[in-house]
Short mmCIF file of C-alpha atoms in Angstrom, two decimals:
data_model
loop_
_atom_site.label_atom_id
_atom_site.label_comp_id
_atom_site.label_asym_id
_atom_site.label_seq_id
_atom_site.Cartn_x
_atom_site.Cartn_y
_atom_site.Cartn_z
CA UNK A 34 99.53 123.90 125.49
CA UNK A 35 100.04 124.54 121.61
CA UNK A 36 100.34 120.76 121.25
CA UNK A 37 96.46 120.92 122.81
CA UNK A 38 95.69 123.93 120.76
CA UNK A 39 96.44 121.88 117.29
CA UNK A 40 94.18 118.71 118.64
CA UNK A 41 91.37 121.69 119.48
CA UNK A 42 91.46 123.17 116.32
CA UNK A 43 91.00 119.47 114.36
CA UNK A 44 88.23 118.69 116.87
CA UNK A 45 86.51 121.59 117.86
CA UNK A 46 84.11 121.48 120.68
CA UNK A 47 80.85 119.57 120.14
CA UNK A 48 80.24 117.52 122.85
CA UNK A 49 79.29 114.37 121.09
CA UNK A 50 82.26 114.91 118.47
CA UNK A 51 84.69 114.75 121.94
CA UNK A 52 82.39 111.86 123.07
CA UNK A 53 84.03 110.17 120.27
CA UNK A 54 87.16 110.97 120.17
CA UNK A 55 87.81 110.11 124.30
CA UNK A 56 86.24 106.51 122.84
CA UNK A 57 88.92 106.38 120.24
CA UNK A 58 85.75 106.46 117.48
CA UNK A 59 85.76 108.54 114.55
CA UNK A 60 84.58 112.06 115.39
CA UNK A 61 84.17 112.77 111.76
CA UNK A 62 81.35 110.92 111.21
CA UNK A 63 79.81 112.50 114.45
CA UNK A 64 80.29 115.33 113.07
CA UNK A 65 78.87 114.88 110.32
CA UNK A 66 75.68 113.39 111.67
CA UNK A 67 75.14 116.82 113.45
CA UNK A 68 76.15 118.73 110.01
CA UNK A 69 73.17 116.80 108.24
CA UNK A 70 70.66 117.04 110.98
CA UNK A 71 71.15 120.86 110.85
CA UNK A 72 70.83 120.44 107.22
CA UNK A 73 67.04 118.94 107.61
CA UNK A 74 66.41 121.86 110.04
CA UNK A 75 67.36 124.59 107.42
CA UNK A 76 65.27 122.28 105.01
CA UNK A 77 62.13 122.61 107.12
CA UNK A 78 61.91 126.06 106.85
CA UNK A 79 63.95 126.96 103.12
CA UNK A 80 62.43 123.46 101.72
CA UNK A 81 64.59 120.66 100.14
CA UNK A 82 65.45 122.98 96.57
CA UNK A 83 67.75 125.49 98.60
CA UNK A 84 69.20 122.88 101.15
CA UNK A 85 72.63 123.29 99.17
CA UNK A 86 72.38 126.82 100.31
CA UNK A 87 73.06 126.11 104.07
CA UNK A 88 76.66 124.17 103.57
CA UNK A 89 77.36 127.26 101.30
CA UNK A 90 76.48 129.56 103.74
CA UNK A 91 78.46 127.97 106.39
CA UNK A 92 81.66 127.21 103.97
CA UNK A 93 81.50 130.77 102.53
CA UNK A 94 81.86 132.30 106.49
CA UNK A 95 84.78 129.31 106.96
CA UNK A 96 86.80 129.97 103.41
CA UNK A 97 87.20 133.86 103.93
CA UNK A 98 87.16 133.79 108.34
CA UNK A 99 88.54 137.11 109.29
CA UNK A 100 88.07 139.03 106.28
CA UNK A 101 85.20 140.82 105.36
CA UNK A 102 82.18 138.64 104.65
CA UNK A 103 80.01 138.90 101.16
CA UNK A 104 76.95 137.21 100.28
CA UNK A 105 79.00 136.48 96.54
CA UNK A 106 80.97 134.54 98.78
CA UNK A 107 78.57 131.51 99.51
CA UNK A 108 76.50 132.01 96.44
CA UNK A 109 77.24 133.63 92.64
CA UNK A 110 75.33 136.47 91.57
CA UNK A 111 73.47 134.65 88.72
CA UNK A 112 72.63 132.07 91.14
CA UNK A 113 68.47 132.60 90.85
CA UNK A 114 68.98 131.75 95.15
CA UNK A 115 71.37 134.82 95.48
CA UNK A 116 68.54 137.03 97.17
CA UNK A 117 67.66 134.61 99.73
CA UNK A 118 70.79 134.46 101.28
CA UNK A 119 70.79 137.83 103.55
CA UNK A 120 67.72 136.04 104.80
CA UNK A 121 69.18 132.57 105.24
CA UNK A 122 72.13 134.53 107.40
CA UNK A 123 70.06 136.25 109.46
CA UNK A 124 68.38 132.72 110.38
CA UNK A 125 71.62 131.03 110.66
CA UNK A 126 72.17 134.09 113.02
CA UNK A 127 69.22 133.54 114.73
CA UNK A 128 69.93 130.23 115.52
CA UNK A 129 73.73 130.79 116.74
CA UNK A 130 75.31 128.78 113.97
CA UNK A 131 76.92 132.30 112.43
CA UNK A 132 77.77 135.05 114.78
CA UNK A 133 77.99 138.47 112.81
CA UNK A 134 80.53 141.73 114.04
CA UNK A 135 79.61 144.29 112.75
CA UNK A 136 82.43 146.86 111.38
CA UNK A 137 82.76 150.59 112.66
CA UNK A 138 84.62 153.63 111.76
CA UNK A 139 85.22 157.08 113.03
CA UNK A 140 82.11 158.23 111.93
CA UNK A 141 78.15 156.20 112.40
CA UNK A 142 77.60 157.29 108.56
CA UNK A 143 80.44 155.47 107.06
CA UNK A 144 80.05 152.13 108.39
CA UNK A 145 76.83 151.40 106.13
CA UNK A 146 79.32 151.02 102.93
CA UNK A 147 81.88 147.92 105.17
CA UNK A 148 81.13 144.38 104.54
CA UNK A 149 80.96 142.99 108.41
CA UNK A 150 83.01 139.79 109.66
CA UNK A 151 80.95 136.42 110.12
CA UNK A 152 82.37 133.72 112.10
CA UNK A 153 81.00 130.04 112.64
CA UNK A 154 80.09 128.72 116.25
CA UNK A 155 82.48 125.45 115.98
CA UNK A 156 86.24 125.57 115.15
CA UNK A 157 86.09 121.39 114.47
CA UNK A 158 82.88 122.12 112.25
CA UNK A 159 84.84 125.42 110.64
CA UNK A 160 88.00 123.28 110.47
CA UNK A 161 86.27 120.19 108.37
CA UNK A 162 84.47 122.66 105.91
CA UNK A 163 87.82 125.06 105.25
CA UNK A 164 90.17 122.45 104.47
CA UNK A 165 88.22 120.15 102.15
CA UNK A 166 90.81 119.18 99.47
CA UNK A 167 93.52 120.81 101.23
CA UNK A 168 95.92 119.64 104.03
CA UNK A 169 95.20 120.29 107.38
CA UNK A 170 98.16 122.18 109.18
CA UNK A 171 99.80 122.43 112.91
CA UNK A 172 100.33 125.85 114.48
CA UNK A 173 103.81 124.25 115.75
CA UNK A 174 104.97 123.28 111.88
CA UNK A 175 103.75 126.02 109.43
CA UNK A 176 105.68 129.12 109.73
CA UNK A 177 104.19 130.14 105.56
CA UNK A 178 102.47 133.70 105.96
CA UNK A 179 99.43 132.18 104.20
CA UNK A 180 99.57 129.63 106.77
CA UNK A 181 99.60 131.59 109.12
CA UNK A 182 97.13 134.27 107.45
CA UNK A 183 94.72 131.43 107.97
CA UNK A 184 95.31 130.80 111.28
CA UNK A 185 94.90 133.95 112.35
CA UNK A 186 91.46 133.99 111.00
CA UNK A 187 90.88 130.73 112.76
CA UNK A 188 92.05 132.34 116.48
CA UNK A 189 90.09 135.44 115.35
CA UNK A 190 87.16 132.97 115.25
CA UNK A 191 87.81 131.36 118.30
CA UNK A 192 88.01 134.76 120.11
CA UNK A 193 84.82 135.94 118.44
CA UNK A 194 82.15 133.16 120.45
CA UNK A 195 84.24 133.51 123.59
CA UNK A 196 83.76 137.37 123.25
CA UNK A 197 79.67 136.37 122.50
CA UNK A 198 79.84 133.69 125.30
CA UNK A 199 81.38 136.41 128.18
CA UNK A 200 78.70 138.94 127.03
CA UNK A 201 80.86 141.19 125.04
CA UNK A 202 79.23 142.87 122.10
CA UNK A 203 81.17 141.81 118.52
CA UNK A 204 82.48 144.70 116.73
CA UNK A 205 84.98 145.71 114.34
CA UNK A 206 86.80 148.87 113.59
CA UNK A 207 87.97 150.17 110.04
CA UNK A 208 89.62 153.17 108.79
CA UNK A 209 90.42 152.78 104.91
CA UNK A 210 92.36 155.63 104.70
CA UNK A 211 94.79 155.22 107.23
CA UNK A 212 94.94 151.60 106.58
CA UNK A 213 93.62 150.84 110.59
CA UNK A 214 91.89 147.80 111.46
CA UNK A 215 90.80 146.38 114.59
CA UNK A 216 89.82 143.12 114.98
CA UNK A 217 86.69 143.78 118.18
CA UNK A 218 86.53 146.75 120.04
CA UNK A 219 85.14 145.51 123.40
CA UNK A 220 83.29 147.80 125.99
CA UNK A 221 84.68 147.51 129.96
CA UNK A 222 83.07 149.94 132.02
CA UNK A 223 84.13 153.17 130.18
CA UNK A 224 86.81 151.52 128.05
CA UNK A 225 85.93 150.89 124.56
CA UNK A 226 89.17 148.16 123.87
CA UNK A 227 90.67 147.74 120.63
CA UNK A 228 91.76 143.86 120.40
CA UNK A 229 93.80 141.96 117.86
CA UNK A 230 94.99 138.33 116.28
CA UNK A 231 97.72 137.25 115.67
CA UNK A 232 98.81 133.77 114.35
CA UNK A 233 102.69 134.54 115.86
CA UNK A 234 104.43 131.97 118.11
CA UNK A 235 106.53 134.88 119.06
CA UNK A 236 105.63 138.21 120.43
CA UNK A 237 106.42 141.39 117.90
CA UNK A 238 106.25 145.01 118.50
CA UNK A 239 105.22 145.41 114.92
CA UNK A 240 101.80 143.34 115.57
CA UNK A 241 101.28 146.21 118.10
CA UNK A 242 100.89 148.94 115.66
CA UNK A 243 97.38 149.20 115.22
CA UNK A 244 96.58 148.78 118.99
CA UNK A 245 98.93 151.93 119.71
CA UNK A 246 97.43 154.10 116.77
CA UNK A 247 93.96 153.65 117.89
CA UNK A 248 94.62 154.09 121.73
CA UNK A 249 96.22 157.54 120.66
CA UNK A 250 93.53 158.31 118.31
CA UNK A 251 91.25 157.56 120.97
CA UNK A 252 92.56 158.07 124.36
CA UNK A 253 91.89 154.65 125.58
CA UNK A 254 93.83 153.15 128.09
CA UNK A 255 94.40 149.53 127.59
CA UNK A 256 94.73 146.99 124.61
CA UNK A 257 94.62 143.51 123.84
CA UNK A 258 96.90 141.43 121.81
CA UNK A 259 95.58 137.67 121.23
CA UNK A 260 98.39 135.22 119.97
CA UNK A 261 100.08 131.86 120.29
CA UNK A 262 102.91 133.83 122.27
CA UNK A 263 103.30 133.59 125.64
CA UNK A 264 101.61 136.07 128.25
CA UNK A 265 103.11 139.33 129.06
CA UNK A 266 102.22 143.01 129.42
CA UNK A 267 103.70 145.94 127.20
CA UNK A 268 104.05 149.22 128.69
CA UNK A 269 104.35 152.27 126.43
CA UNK A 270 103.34 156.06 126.85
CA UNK A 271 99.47 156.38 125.95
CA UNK A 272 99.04 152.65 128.68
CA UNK A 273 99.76 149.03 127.80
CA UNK A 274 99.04 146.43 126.05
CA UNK A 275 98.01 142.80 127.52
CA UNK A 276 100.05 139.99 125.23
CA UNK A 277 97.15 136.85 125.66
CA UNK A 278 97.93 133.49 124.81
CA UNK A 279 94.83 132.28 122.71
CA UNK A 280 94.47 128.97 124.78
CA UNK A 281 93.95 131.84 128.12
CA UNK A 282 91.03 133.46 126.38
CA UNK A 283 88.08 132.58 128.79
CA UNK A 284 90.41 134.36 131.15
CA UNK A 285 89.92 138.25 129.71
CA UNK A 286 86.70 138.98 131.73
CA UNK A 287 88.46 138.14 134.55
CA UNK A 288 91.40 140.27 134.16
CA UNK A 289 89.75 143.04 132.59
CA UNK A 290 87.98 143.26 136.06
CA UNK A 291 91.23 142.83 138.25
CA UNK A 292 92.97 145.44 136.27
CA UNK A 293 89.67 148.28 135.89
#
């Protein structure tokens, strides 16, 4: 399955890009057919002058995936373009391409000062605009923690539009001073369920540290652990914790509704 995972990752899941690659073509230049006739779209309405804008909107969400997103990211601050871009996100929003989560803390009134996470709707397209000058990698060969750092933002990405695409609401959770963060908190019912990333082939208690402190801290049941480990459920006193291999993602609605 991780053998599939590493040919998913390269090709992502555009139709016509795995048109191309069950022909044995070149899905690159597929690809990249679709990349520039999204390009003339964003030129129609942001005209031909800020059309380098949209591939440094998209690379800006794929370079820093799973960290905190900034508008400095895709565009400098003496760059006379630099206040168009909140608008050019919301319309790459808008139209899907860029899927925003929001990040939360304890309290409504100190969320307004957190950056929130951006994520692109294609891990091939994501893939192709990340590693540009750099080596592509396999999830079965690189064991490097900014390898896998990486990675992790990559699954995080992958778990974000399957989140979207099961009707789950993307959200964050952050609490500077006690160093927390959650990757989503999804809502089930009356659950509100902290869920994390993790790049790992195997499964550590340590990646379970910020599940457990925010169950306590908030009397929730049940939380999620997304990985390249294999499945398994971890019981401990405040409820457990479901270990899901990333490739069994489109499975969590599923088994959230088995379970509660």
């Amino acid at each position: 399955m991780l053998e599939n995972v590493d040919t998913y990752l390269q090709t992502g899941g555009l139709p016509e890009v795995l048109k191309a690659q069950l022909k044995n073509e070149n899905p690159e230049i597929v690809m990249r057919q679709i990349f520039e006739n999204y390009r003339q779209d964003f030129m129609r309405v942001f005209g031909e002058e800020l059309a380098y804008l949209f591939e440094n909107a998209l690379r800006g969400v794929a370079d820093h995936v799973g960290s905190p997103s900034k508008i400095s990211q895709a565009v400098s601050h003496q760059d006379s373009a630099y206040r168009k871009m909140s608008e050019i996100f919301t319309r790459l929003e808008n139209w899907h391409m860029i899927y925003l989560s929001q990040q939360r803390g304890s309290y409504p009134e100190g969320t307004t000062l957190m950056h929130p996470k951006r994520y692109l709707f294609d891990l091939g397209l994501l893939n192709k605009l990340r590693t540009t000058g750099t080596p592509s990698f396999k999830v079965l060969e690189n064991v490097e923690s900014a390898h896998r750092k990486t990675l992790g933002g990559i699954i995080e990405n992958f778990v974000a539009f399957h989140l979207m695409g099961s009707g789950f609401e993307l959200c964050g959770f952050r609490k500077d001073a006690a160093g927390l963060e959650i990757d989503f908190v999804i809502k089930h019912k009356n659950l509100m369920i902290p869920l994390e990333c993790k790049a790992s082939l195997r499964s550590k208690d340590s990646h379970l540290k910020g599940l457990k402190i925010y169950m306590r801290e908030f009397n929730q049941e049940i939380g999620i652990l997304v990985s390249l480990a294999p499945f398994e459920i971890h019981k401990f006193s405040s409820g457990i914790i479901i270990r899901l291999p990333f490739y069994a993602i489109e499975a969590l609605p599923e088994l959230l509704k088995q379970s509660f």
